[in-house]
XYZ file of C-alpha atoms in Angstrom:
693
model
C -3.550 -26.881 -0.767
C -1.032 -29.626 -0.369
C -3.588 -32.157 -1.560
C -3.314 -30.702 -5.048
C 0.457 -30.837 -5.407
C 2.924 -33.312 -6.796
C 6.255 -33.503 -8.589
C 6.477 -30.895 -11.385
C 8.587 -33.266 -13.473
C 5.634 -35.635 -13.716
C 3.726 -33.305 -16.013
C 6.304 -31.390 -18.045
C 4.314 -31.197 -21.253
C 1.795 -28.853 -19.639
C 4.378 -26.095 -19.244
C 6.059 -25.442 -22.620
C 4.964 -21.834 -22.810
C 7.160 -21.018 -19.828
C 10.212 -22.522 -21.472
C 9.485 -20.535 -24.637
C 9.270 -17.321 -22.652
C 12.430 -18.090 -20.754
C 10.816 -17.561 -17.379
C 12.863 -18.950 -14.506
C 11.403 -22.003 -12.806
C 11.983 -22.683 -9.162
C 13.939 -25.897 -8.477
C 11.918 -27.652 -5.798
C 14.544 -30.312 -5.097
C 17.279 -27.731 -4.575
C 14.988 -25.631 -2.426
C 14.013 -28.698 -0.479
C 17.666 -29.441 0.298
C 18.243 -25.802 1.233
C 15.205 -25.816 3.490
C 16.341 -28.962 5.293
C 19.691 -27.330 6.145
C 17.813 -25.009 8.501
C 18.255 -21.284 9.139
C 21.351 -19.349 8.131
C 23.187 -16.597 9.920
C 21.295 -13.413 10.724
C 23.334 -11.266 8.337
C 22.351 -13.028 5.133
C 19.255 -14.326 3.404
C 18.610 -18.065 3.465
C 19.634 -19.731 0.203
C 16.100 -21.067 -0.203
C 14.646 -17.588 -0.829
C 17.462 -16.334 -3.021
C 15.233 -16.613 -6.108
C 12.477 -14.622 -4.385
C 14.859 -11.890 -3.228
C 16.397 -11.573 -6.692
C 12.999 -11.297 -8.407
C 11.744 -8.837 -5.779
C 14.768 -6.538 -6.089
C 14.265 -6.406 -9.866
C 10.952 -4.594 -9.291
C 11.640 -2.951 -5.899
C 15.378 -2.206 -5.567
C 14.951 -0.472 -2.191
C 12.773 -3.133 -0.591
C 13.595 -4.238 2.957
C 14.486 -7.934 2.700
C 14.713 -8.500 6.447
C 10.956 -8.987 6.748
C 11.075 -11.682 4.049
C 13.896 -13.399 5.940
C 11.847 -13.428 9.155
C 8.738 -14.640 7.334
C 10.663 -17.459 5.685
C 12.213 -18.573 8.981
C 8.793 -18.689 10.657
C 7.227 -20.555 7.724
C 10.122 -23.019 7.447
C 10.193 -23.819 11.156
C 6.408 -24.174 11.423
C 6.129 -26.398 8.320
C 9.220 -28.449 9.220
C 8.428 -32.147 9.018
C 5.448 -31.651 6.703
C 5.824 -33.124 3.227
C 3.954 -32.711 -0.021
C 2.577 -35.699 -1.897
C 5.473 -35.432 -4.305
C 7.965 -35.957 -1.467
C 9.365 -32.403 -1.252
C 9.333 -30.512 2.050
C 6.109 -28.540 2.323
C 7.975 -25.235 2.560
C 8.663 -25.507 -1.178
C 5.005 -24.698 -1.869
C 4.818 -21.251 -0.173
C 8.260 -20.517 -1.629
C 7.073 -21.286 -5.160
C 3.880 -19.242 -4.704
C 5.908 -16.299 -3.398
C 8.332 -16.516 -6.329
C 5.418 -16.332 -8.794
C 4.188 -13.140 -7.132
C 7.693 -11.681 -6.877
C 8.185 -12.147 -10.632
C 4.941 -10.219 -11.186
C 6.230 -7.316 -9.104
C 4.178 -7.766 -5.911
C 5.155 -5.482 -3.039
C 6.835 -6.740 0.137
C 3.649 -7.043 2.216
C 2.064 -9.389 -0.322
C 5.195 -11.554 -0.499
C 5.387 -11.745 3.296
C 1.764 -12.859 3.523
C 2.367 -15.343 0.708
C 5.203 -17.024 2.598
C 2.909 -17.330 5.623
C -0.360 -18.079 3.836
C -0.550 -21.721 5.001
C 0.941 -21.340 8.490
C -2.263 -20.441 10.351
C -4.235 -23.136 8.544
C -1.749 -26.017 8.689
C 0.501 -25.319 11.708
C 0.319 -24.105 15.311
C 1.050 -20.498 14.340
C -1.823 -18.156 15.317
C -3.048 -14.905 13.791
C -2.021 -13.094 16.959
C 1.545 -14.287 16.433
C 1.500 -13.122 12.821
C 0.121 -9.727 13.873
C 2.702 -9.299 16.612
C 5.600 -10.233 14.344
C 4.568 -8.696 11.008
C 1.806 -6.162 11.682
C -1.885 -5.741 10.948
C -1.585 -5.595 7.169
C 0.106 -8.982 6.783
C -2.231 -10.478 9.379
C -5.284 -9.199 7.491
C -4.176 -10.839 4.226
C -3.170 -14.136 5.872
C -6.525 -14.247 7.647
C -8.336 -13.663 4.341
C -6.494 -16.511 2.636
C -7.034 -18.773 5.671
C -10.799 -18.191 5.642
C -10.882 -19.335 2.032
C -8.756 -22.414 2.630
C -10.622 -23.724 5.666
C -13.168 -25.435 3.417
C -12.322 -28.585 1.490
C -12.630 -28.540 -2.285
C -15.319 -31.186 -2.377
C -18.090 -30.840 -4.946
C -20.700 -29.874 -2.335
C -18.444 -27.329 -0.635
C -17.187 -25.651 -3.789
C -19.833 -22.898 -4.057
C -19.366 -21.865 -0.430
C -15.594 -21.929 -0.877
C -15.767 -19.456 -3.712
C -18.330 -17.329 -1.904
C -15.783 -16.933 0.904
C -13.068 -16.257 -1.656
C -15.189 -13.511 -3.206
C -15.779 -11.815 0.141
C -12.097 -12.078 1.051
C -11.129 -10.580 -2.311
C -13.531 -7.688 -1.733
C -11.810 -6.987 1.572
C -8.337 -7.088 0.001
C -7.603 -7.890 -3.656
C -4.182 -9.196 -2.615
C -5.960 -12.234 -1.149
C -6.997 -13.226 -4.665
C -3.490 -12.555 -5.966
C -2.107 -15.099 -3.522
C -4.917 -17.539 -4.266
C -4.289 -17.365 -8.018
C -0.559 -17.930 -7.568
C -1.352 -20.793 -5.196
C -3.641 -22.421 -7.776
C -1.058 -21.911 -10.532
C 1.603 -23.763 -8.561
C -0.821 -26.557 -7.695
C -1.814 -26.837 -11.364
C 1.851 -27.030 -12.348
C 2.281 -29.937 -9.956
C -0.951 -31.841 -10.591
C 0.496 -34.864 -12.386
C 0.202 -37.624 -9.762
C -3.459 -36.950 -8.983
C -6.102 -39.323 -10.257
C -7.366 -38.260 -13.710
C -10.875 -37.583 -12.424
C -9.549 -35.280 -9.690
C -7.296 -33.495 -12.173
C -10.334 -32.911 -14.396
C -12.467 -31.597 -11.512
C -9.808 -29.142 -10.377
C -9.165 -28.054 -13.967
C -12.881 -27.385 -14.577
C -13.183 -25.184 -11.496
C -10.029 -23.363 -12.559
C -11.494 -22.832 -16.034
C -14.937 -21.698 -14.862
C -13.987 -19.387 -11.991
C -10.291 -18.768 -11.370
C -9.245 -18.040 -14.957
C -12.095 -15.508 -15.418
C -11.137 -13.922 -12.083
C -7.525 -13.669 -13.231
C -8.779 -12.014 -16.429
C -10.928 -9.581 -14.468
C -8.050 -8.666 -12.176
C -5.847 -8.159 -15.238
C -3.238 -10.756 -14.218
C -2.602 -11.978 -17.758
C 0.669 -13.744 -16.920
C -1.179 -16.101 -14.553
C -4.253 -16.357 -16.728
C -2.429 -17.506 -19.859
C -0.428 -20.193 -18.051
C -3.534 -21.450 -16.220
C -5.340 -21.630 -19.576
C -2.606 -23.810 -21.066
C -2.481 -26.118 -18.051
C -6.275 -26.547 -18.091
C -6.177 -27.070 -21.861
C -3.680 -29.911 -21.481
C -5.880 -31.690 -18.903
C -9.380 -31.177 -20.294
C -8.580 -31.376 -24.034
C -5.504 -33.614 -24.346
C -6.032 -34.468 -28.034
C -6.445 -30.841 -29.138
C -3.543 -29.902 -26.909
C -1.301 -32.486 -28.574
C -2.288 -31.347 -32.065
C -1.554 -27.722 -31.092
C 1.784 -28.754 -29.610
C 2.633 -30.567 -32.852
C 1.623 -27.472 -34.829
C 3.945 -25.265 -32.757
C 6.764 -27.816 -33.008
C 6.413 -27.940 -36.802
C 6.540 -24.135 -36.952
C 9.735 -24.124 -34.850
C 11.534 -25.869 -37.702
C 10.420 -23.333 -40.290
C 11.596 -19.813 -41.019
C 9.854 -17.357 -38.688
C 9.048 -14.067 -40.476
C 8.312 -12.142 -37.269
C 11.954 -11.359 -36.287
C 12.492 -9.819 -39.729
C 9.288 -7.776 -39.438
C 10.384 -6.672 -35.961
C 13.709 -5.474 -37.413
C 11.828 -3.454 -40.022
C 9.682 -1.892 -37.290
C 12.810 -0.976 -35.295
C 14.307 0.694 -38.362
C 11.136 2.688 -39.064
C 10.864 3.917 -35.478
C 14.584 4.725 -35.216
C 14.421 6.824 -38.382
C 11.335 8.591 -36.981
C 13.217 9.447 -33.805
C 10.941 7.375 -31.544
C 12.714 5.530 -28.735
C 11.070 2.128 -28.447
C 11.748 -1.479 -27.511
C 10.457 -4.005 -30.045
C 9.904 -7.642 -29.077
C 8.444 -10.754 -30.666
C 5.926 -12.331 -28.306
C 5.076 -15.990 -29.050
C 1.445 -16.937 -28.579
C 0.645 -19.397 -25.819
C -1.002 -22.727 -26.619
C -4.644 -21.721 -26.174
C -4.101 -18.595 -28.272
C -2.597 -20.640 -31.127
C -5.508 -23.091 -30.866
C -8.067 -20.252 -31.108
C -6.327 -18.636 -34.076
C -6.138 -21.996 -35.852
C -9.885 -22.499 -35.424
C -10.609 -19.001 -36.733
C -8.232 -18.926 -39.693
C -7.760 -22.544 -40.634
C -4.257 -22.997 -42.021
C -1.730 -20.850 -40.124
C 1.142 -18.876 -41.606
C 4.432 -18.133 -39.887
C 3.345 -14.701 -38.651
C 0.304 -16.191 -36.888
C 2.358 -17.841 -34.143
C 3.245 -14.615 -32.381
C 2.757 -10.883 -32.169
C 5.057 -7.883 -32.181
C 5.155 -5.847 -28.968
C 6.350 -2.233 -29.035
C 7.136 -0.589 -25.668
C 7.544 3.187 -25.382
C 7.856 5.748 -22.616
C 4.810 8.005 -22.932
C 1.184 7.721 -24.028
C 1.755 10.162 -26.891
C 4.550 7.930 -28.211
C 2.019 5.110 -28.645
C 0.091 7.138 -31.197
C 3.344 8.265 -32.812
C 4.313 4.610 -33.306
C 0.855 3.878 -34.715
C 1.189 6.687 -37.247
C 4.592 5.464 -38.435
C 3.388 1.872 -38.754
C 0.331 2.870 -40.765
C 2.458 5.119 -42.976
C 5.289 2.684 -43.719
C 3.251 -0.527 -43.846
C -0.198 -1.398 -45.160
C -2.598 -1.299 -42.189
C -5.396 -3.829 -41.745
C -8.082 -1.371 -40.698
C -10.448 -3.954 -39.222
C -7.785 -5.034 -36.699
C -7.299 -1.599 -35.109
C -8.467 -1.208 -31.488
C -7.719 1.671 -29.129
C -7.680 0.391 -25.544
C -5.788 3.475 -24.357
C -8.634 5.913 -24.963
C -11.140 3.278 -23.798
C -9.399 0.890 -21.355
C -10.843 -2.537 -20.675
C -12.622 -3.056 -17.363
C -9.563 -4.954 -16.048
C -7.240 -1.909 -16.391
C -5.774 -3.159 -19.696
C -4.469 -0.417 -22.010
C -2.778 -0.834 -25.402
C -3.124 -0.022 -29.067
C -3.810 -3.077 -31.241
C -3.258 -3.038 -34.983
C -2.117 -5.301 -37.797
C 0.065 -4.485 -40.790
C 0.759 -6.287 -44.053
C 4.321 -6.601 -45.333
C 5.469 -6.592 -48.984
C 6.054 -10.347 -48.674
C 2.361 -10.862 -47.954
C 2.599 -11.570 -44.212
C 0.146 -9.969 -41.790
C 1.649 -9.209 -38.382
C -0.365 -8.203 -35.331
C 1.247 -5.367 -33.389
C 0.611 -4.260 -29.796
C 1.791 -0.801 -28.734
C 1.896 0.264 -25.087
C 3.988 2.127 -22.542
C 6.184 0.230 -20.108
C 3.806 1.043 -17.265
C 0.890 -0.265 -19.340
C 2.923 -3.404 -19.950
C 3.438 -3.980 -16.229
C -0.279 -3.598 -15.600
C -1.171 -5.765 -18.623
C 0.987 -8.605 -17.306
C 0.355 -8.318 -13.564
C -2.936 -6.394 -13.282
C -3.806 -5.484 -9.704
C -0.535 -7.032 -8.504
C 1.372 -4.248 -10.282
C -0.644 -1.557 -8.490
C 0.970 -2.264 -5.122
C -0.996 -1.719 -1.927
C -4.422 -0.215 -2.786
C -4.981 0.576 0.895
C -1.822 2.601 1.443
C -3.876 5.742 2.131
C -6.285 3.993 4.478
C -6.513 5.074 8.086
C -4.369 3.195 10.623
C -7.436 1.580 12.145
C -8.679 0.206 8.818
C -7.076 -3.205 9.357
C -7.506 -3.708 13.080
C -10.706 -5.730 12.721
C -10.339 -8.755 10.409
C -14.128 -8.900 9.926
C -14.468 -5.266 8.888
C -14.707 -4.557 5.180
C -12.220 -1.951 4.003
C -12.938 0.568 1.278
C -10.759 -0.115 -1.751
C -10.475 2.940 -4.009
C -9.352 0.712 -6.880
C -12.131 -1.880 -6.536
C -13.610 -2.470 -10.000
C -17.348 -2.217 -10.560
C -17.773 -5.895 -11.393
C -16.319 -6.902 -8.000
C -18.658 -4.540 -6.162
C -21.611 -6.053 -8.042
C -20.548 -9.589 -7.158
C -20.167 -8.647 -3.506
C -23.635 -7.107 -3.478
C -25.570 -9.939 -5.071
C -23.749 -12.818 -3.348
C -25.385 -11.758 -0.090
C -28.848 -12.338 -1.537
C -28.113 -15.549 -3.467
C -30.743 -17.899 -2.044
C -28.758 -21.141 -2.173
C -25.281 -22.435 -3.106
C -26.387 -23.883 -6.443
C -27.886 -20.571 -7.565
C -24.786 -18.724 -6.425
C -22.510 -21.138 -8.278
C -24.528 -20.999 -11.504
C -24.880 -17.235 -11.512
C -21.231 -16.678 -10.552
C -20.019 -18.613 -13.581
C -22.481 -16.791 -15.845
C -21.364 -13.406 -14.496
C -17.681 -14.226 -14.918
C -18.337 -15.296 -18.504
C -19.135 -11.647 -19.317
C -15.936 -10.262 -20.792
C -16.813 -6.600 -21.347
C -18.226 -3.796 -19.202
C -20.032 -0.547 -19.986
C -20.535 2.635 -17.985
C -23.863 4.475 -18.057
C -24.697 7.813 -16.451
C -27.540 8.281 -14.003
C -29.879 11.263 -14.163
C -28.374 12.602 -10.896
C -24.873 12.655 -12.415
C -23.598 9.389 -10.916
C -22.432 6.390 -12.918
C -23.288 2.695 -13.046
C -20.898 -0.041 -14.149
C -22.769 -2.823 -15.951
C -21.823 -5.816 -18.097
C -22.099 -5.374 -21.849
C -25.620 -6.168 -23.035
C -27.236 -4.960 -19.812
C -30.744 -3.525 -20.074
C -32.636 -0.771 -18.281
C -33.834 -3.480 -15.886
C -30.242 -4.114 -14.805
C -29.663 -0.381 -14.361
C -32.804 -0.129 -12.234
C -31.683 -2.830 -9.790
C -28.112 -1.539 -9.750
C -29.337 1.918 -8.740
C -32.437 1.239 -6.626
C -32.070 -2.308 -5.295
C -35.415 -3.886 -4.411
C -37.187 -0.566 -5.001
C -36.676 -1.346 -8.695
C -39.601 -3.788 -8.413
C -41.762 -0.722 -9.040
C -39.845 0.475 -12.097
C -42.188 0.936 -15.061
C -40.090 2.667 -17.662
C -36.962 4.609 -18.442
C -35.689 7.525 -20.448
C -32.431 6.777 -22.257
C -30.639 9.867 -23.541
C -33.849 11.810 -22.923
C -36.151 9.509 -24.892
C -38.801 7.290 -23.354
C -38.027 3.603 -23.857
C -39.027 0.206 -22.503
C -37.230 -1.470 -19.625
C -36.089 -4.257 -21.935
C -33.986 -1.850 -24.018
C -30.265 -2.673 -24.058
C -27.902 0.063 -22.898
C -24.722 1.201 -24.622
C -21.538 2.587 -23.163
C -22.015 6.272 -22.305
C -25.841 6.277 -22.280
C -27.685 8.472 -19.769
C -30.559 6.606 -18.124
C -33.395 8.028 -16.020
C -35.525 5.354 -14.358
C -39.265 5.880 -13.736
C -40.667 4.359 -10.538
C -44.358 3.712 -9.918
C -46.049 5.505 -7.040
C -47.826 2.299 -6.067
C -45.638 0.544 -3.487
C -47.256 -2.808 -4.267
C -45.979 -2.831 -7.851
C -43.836 -5.776 -8.828
C -41.747 -7.056 -11.721
C -43.118 -9.069 -14.619
C -41.851 -12.579 -15.301
C -40.728 -11.362 -18.737
C -38.097 -9.206 -17.025
C -35.973 -12.310 -16.517
C -35.602 -12.547 -20.304
C -33.866 -9.162 -20.350
C -31.960 -9.081 -17.046
C -28.226 -9.728 -17.386
C -26.837 -8.983 -13.920
C -27.066 -11.500 -11.058
C -28.493 -8.846 -8.713
C -31.431 -8.190 -11.033
C -32.133 -11.847 -11.786
C -32.002 -12.934 -8.152
C -34.188 -10.039 -6.988
C -36.790 -10.649 -9.706
C -36.871 -14.412 -9.106
C -37.214 -13.928 -5.349
C -40.150 -11.530 -5.794
C -41.925 -13.831 -8.244
C -41.496 -16.795 -5.874
C -42.895 -14.742 -2.994
C -45.885 -13.553 -5.086
C -46.950 -16.572 -7.172
C -50.420 -15.140 -7.856
C -49.020 -11.853 -9.127
C -46.412 -13.721 -11.167
C -49.142 -15.794 -12.806
C -51.080 -12.649 -13.668
C -48.114 -11.097 -15.455
C -47.792 -14.081 -17.778
C -51.425 -14.329 -18.883
C -52.256 -13.484 -22.446
C -52.847 -9.843 -23.251
C -56.490 -8.861 -23.203
C -58.188 -6.929 -25.990
C -58.044 -3.166 -25.542
C -60.879 -1.599 -23.557
C -62.853 0.769 -25.791
C -65.456 3.338 -24.788
C -67.416 5.039 -27.584
C -69.422 8.220 -27.034
C -73.104 8.519 -27.844
C -72.645 10.699 -30.874
C -70.017 11.427 -33.465
C -69.083 14.736 -35.057
C -68.371 15.715 -38.624
C -65.141 17.312 -39.772
C -65.109 21.103 -39.470
C -62.809 21.461 -42.489
C -64.199 22.507 -45.862
C -62.641 21.508 -49.214
C -62.894 23.639 -52.341
C -64.473 20.693 -54.154
C -68.273 20.500 -54.406
C -69.973 17.509 -52.719
C -66.616 16.042 -51.583
C -66.457 14.104 -48.296
C -63.791 15.589 -46.023
C -61.809 13.416 -43.603
C -59.295 14.588 -41.010
C -56.168 12.401 -41.195
C -55.632 10.191 -38.158
C -51.844 10.345 -38.548
C -51.562 14.028 -37.579
C -55.116 14.931 -36.306
C -55.280 18.518 -37.590
C -57.381 21.044 -35.650
C -58.039 24.766 -36.142
C -56.014 26.877 -36.633
C -53.415 24.353 -37.954
C -52.122 25.015 -41.469
C -53.470 22.130 -43.554
C -53.293 20.569 -46.998
C -55.926 18.415 -48.716
C -55.540 15.577 -51.209
C -58.078 13.701 -53.311
C -58.107 9.968 -52.525
C -60.091 6.933 -53.687
C -63.847 7.274 -53.510
C -63.747 10.990 -54.215
C -62.948 11.888 -50.584
C -60.525 14.583 -49.505
C -58.131 13.749 -46.702
C -56.768 16.663 -44.664
C -53.272 16.674 -43.139
C -51.280 19.184 -41.169
C -48.911 20.900 -43.565
C -45.804 19.455 -41.873
C -47.132 15.889 -41.722
C -44.808 13.322 -43.337
C -47.763 12.011 -45.350
C -47.981 15.296 -47.284
C -44.669 14.620 -49.039
C -45.753 11.041 -49.754
C -49.048 12.220 -51.281
C -47.231 14.641 -53.558
C -44.659 11.998 -54.493
C -47.336 9.579 -55.729
C -49.136 12.346 -57.668
C -52.264 12.756 -55.517
C -54.388 15.726 -56.578
C -54.022 18.662 -54.198
C -57.247 20.314 -52.989
C -57.474 23.645 -51.179
C -58.932 23.304 -47.676
C -60.030 25.862 -45.065
C -61.603 25.735 -41.637
C -65.262 26.568 -41.012
C -66.025 29.682 -39.065
C -67.148 27.510 -36.136
C -64.524 27.129 -33.390
C -65.321 23.534 -32.395
C -62.998 20.713 -33.519
C -62.215 17.044 -33.050
C -58.764 15.847 -31.954
C -57.094 12.561 -30.925
C -54.759 12.592 -27.906
C -52.419 9.903 -26.540
C -51.821 9.729 -22.776
C -48.953 7.672 -21.275
C -49.347 6.795 -17.612
C -48.342 4.489 -14.803
C -50.891 1.792 -14.122
C -53.032 2.356 -11.015
C -56.657 1.881 -9.907
C -59.264 4.471 -10.995
C -56.914 6.050 -13.533
C -59.462 5.932 -16.394
C -62.128 7.533 -14.189
C -59.768 10.320 -13.111
C -58.723 11.071 -16.686
C -62.300 11.214 -18.038
C -63.272 13.428 -15.105
C -60.421 15.839 -15.942
C -61.527 15.881 -19.597
C -65.164 16.540 -18.656
C -64.107 19.329 -16.288
C -62.653 21.159 -19.316
C -66.022 20.950 -21.081
C -64.769 18.474 -23.682
C -66.799 15.549 -25.012
C -65.256 12.064 -25.310
C -66.111 10.628 -28.721
C -64.154 7.407 -28.133
C -61.505 6.074 -25.766
C -59.170 3.096 -26.018
C -57.113 1.791 -23.095
C -54.407 -0.754 -23.949
C -53.443 -3.532 -21.488
C -50.558 -2.618 -19.152
C -47.059 -3.285 -20.495
C -44.271 -3.317 -17.873
C -46.534 -1.295 -15.563
C -47.312 1.401 -18.137
C -50.718 2.110 -19.698
C -51.430 3.883 -22.991
C -54.751 5.715 -23.519
C -56.067 6.985 -26.861
C -58.883 9.563 -26.719
C -60.830 11.082 -29.613
C -62.314 14.294 -28.234
C -64.763 16.943 -29.455
C -63.658 20.389 -28.281
C -66.087 23.320 -28.258
C -63.156 25.637 -29.038
C -59.774 24.679 -30.516
C -58.153 27.376 -28.389
C -58.839 25.236 -25.311
C -56.590 22.349 -26.473
C -53.421 23.433 -24.558
C -55.390 23.797 -21.319
C -56.968 20.370 -21.830
C -53.580 18.702 -22.326
C -52.231 20.396 -19.183
C -55.230 19.184 -17.174
C -54.662 15.614 -18.360
C -50.954 15.776 -17.463
C -51.868 16.934 -13.958
C -53.734 13.682 -13.270
C -51.558 11.605 -10.845
C -49.701 8.872 -12.699
C -49.842 10.535 -16.133
C -46.385 11.473 -17.353
C -46.981 12.401 -21.025
C -49.851 13.650 -23.204
C -49.519 14.421 -26.914
C -51.351 14.666 -30.213
C -51.739 11.394 -32.051
């Protein structure tokens, strides 16, 4: 940690958004002097943690500060004599990290662990000492952070470092909270590092830590990390954005006036609300400038409306849309459908009579705390755990608030075959910024990234057993495994009975989740011959034609006319039918409800009366959908023959994703036997659907 720190004054231009927000900044030099003075009397807090105590009391007025005092004294004494590269006493680093978390509203246990997060790694303090002095909960978190920090941040070690971080976060999300605050402070103080090392650290922060902050909902850390990374990796664009913001500062800002108008509207409506103007941070301004080109004064910030209850949010929305001109395309309801990172708000935009368009965010105060601090604002997610849940540092605890994306990452990281694959897939997974929920046929749910397919659902539900998945029903309708799923879909997955079934190489083109991609790739590597077979060109359909054909048993009231039964609806006695005269003087016969009947009438085809012959025999075309397996064609033709039906022709298409489609043209001695024939075909093992063509 200390290797990534330096004097904050050496890189002041990377922190302007904090000055604009008015957030307090810890004075490392003053803290350093306070730390060097040593401990204070037992009846008062050390001056060095006065900032932390003040920020903590703002969120938790009844918090016991004595534990923070004891944690600080242990951290200060154990780090005494250690210095950061910038020259400050090392204790200033855990103090700064703890202040960041205190400002976000972290509970006392997290702050205590934050003060001690480097002691076990960098000093003679042991985990047993931490447990004896501060309890199992603090020890568990410190141990999780220590396991992450034991590995250097070299290029080769980076994937394994983040694998450990992921596991530690799964055991306790507060580990990641401390890690993010730790990285934020190190990024704030990165100025004296060599440019190439600054760039390497900034890239890792951009690719992994910023997406993790987004997923955990810690927007306050995410936005500042984005600006710091922006300043290092894109200095020219950063400078142009800074100049753009500076030029706007000298112009008239319309947002305060719009905010006053909003306050007036809500006051007259009897809605108690707090209205603020929230300046955009640097990266946000840069994105808006790229989208809209030339910026207007109202583009440099947004209006935030805070209310007490959920219902008030919609009341505010109604007043805004009544008294201003709403921009309909900008409305989003994240209260009814929260984001996967717990974020809830109403987003809208309104146009003023002066021609300005102002974006407005409406949320409750509790939503605001969660929007800013994410999981940090939720306190201790393990408060209801059993007393023994933290006694074993290596035991994974069940987190009732663990989001689905974190569970997925924890599952697939165990099967990632090598560090490079893990690193590549981790960054791809974190790049997904939206999640959907689909319902399983048994009533359970699956959390999947947006754009996930039935293949992803199969591996999420069945693990490696999904190798034998050959189809799915989505919302009751049969569909291919490559079909993309939407939020709220119900998916029923069809598994082959053949245990040797495996995935096709084409599945990788449609798999979005790391678990699915890794499982498919591993199977294909283990079965190279089978993988090669799945990629060969499709063969021509296998066709079997019977020895004799049969004439149509429909008669048209037109002398010498040739009668043809339509292949689109395959009418059989006693179906109600309609006949139409077509080219060549032939009469084509359709079932009365066939879609082609309306088309024939629309184009003016001559209608011809048709009736069935007295004979009961008929010809019909049936489609059979089945799972691929050996001897299936033989079993189906045997079932057909057992019903006394003659096969006129049969076509078997090549397997697609493990499914086979059969088309049979059959001559029945009696049309009344058709239902029994279709039941007999469905009873053949592997056949899951039989229908008329």
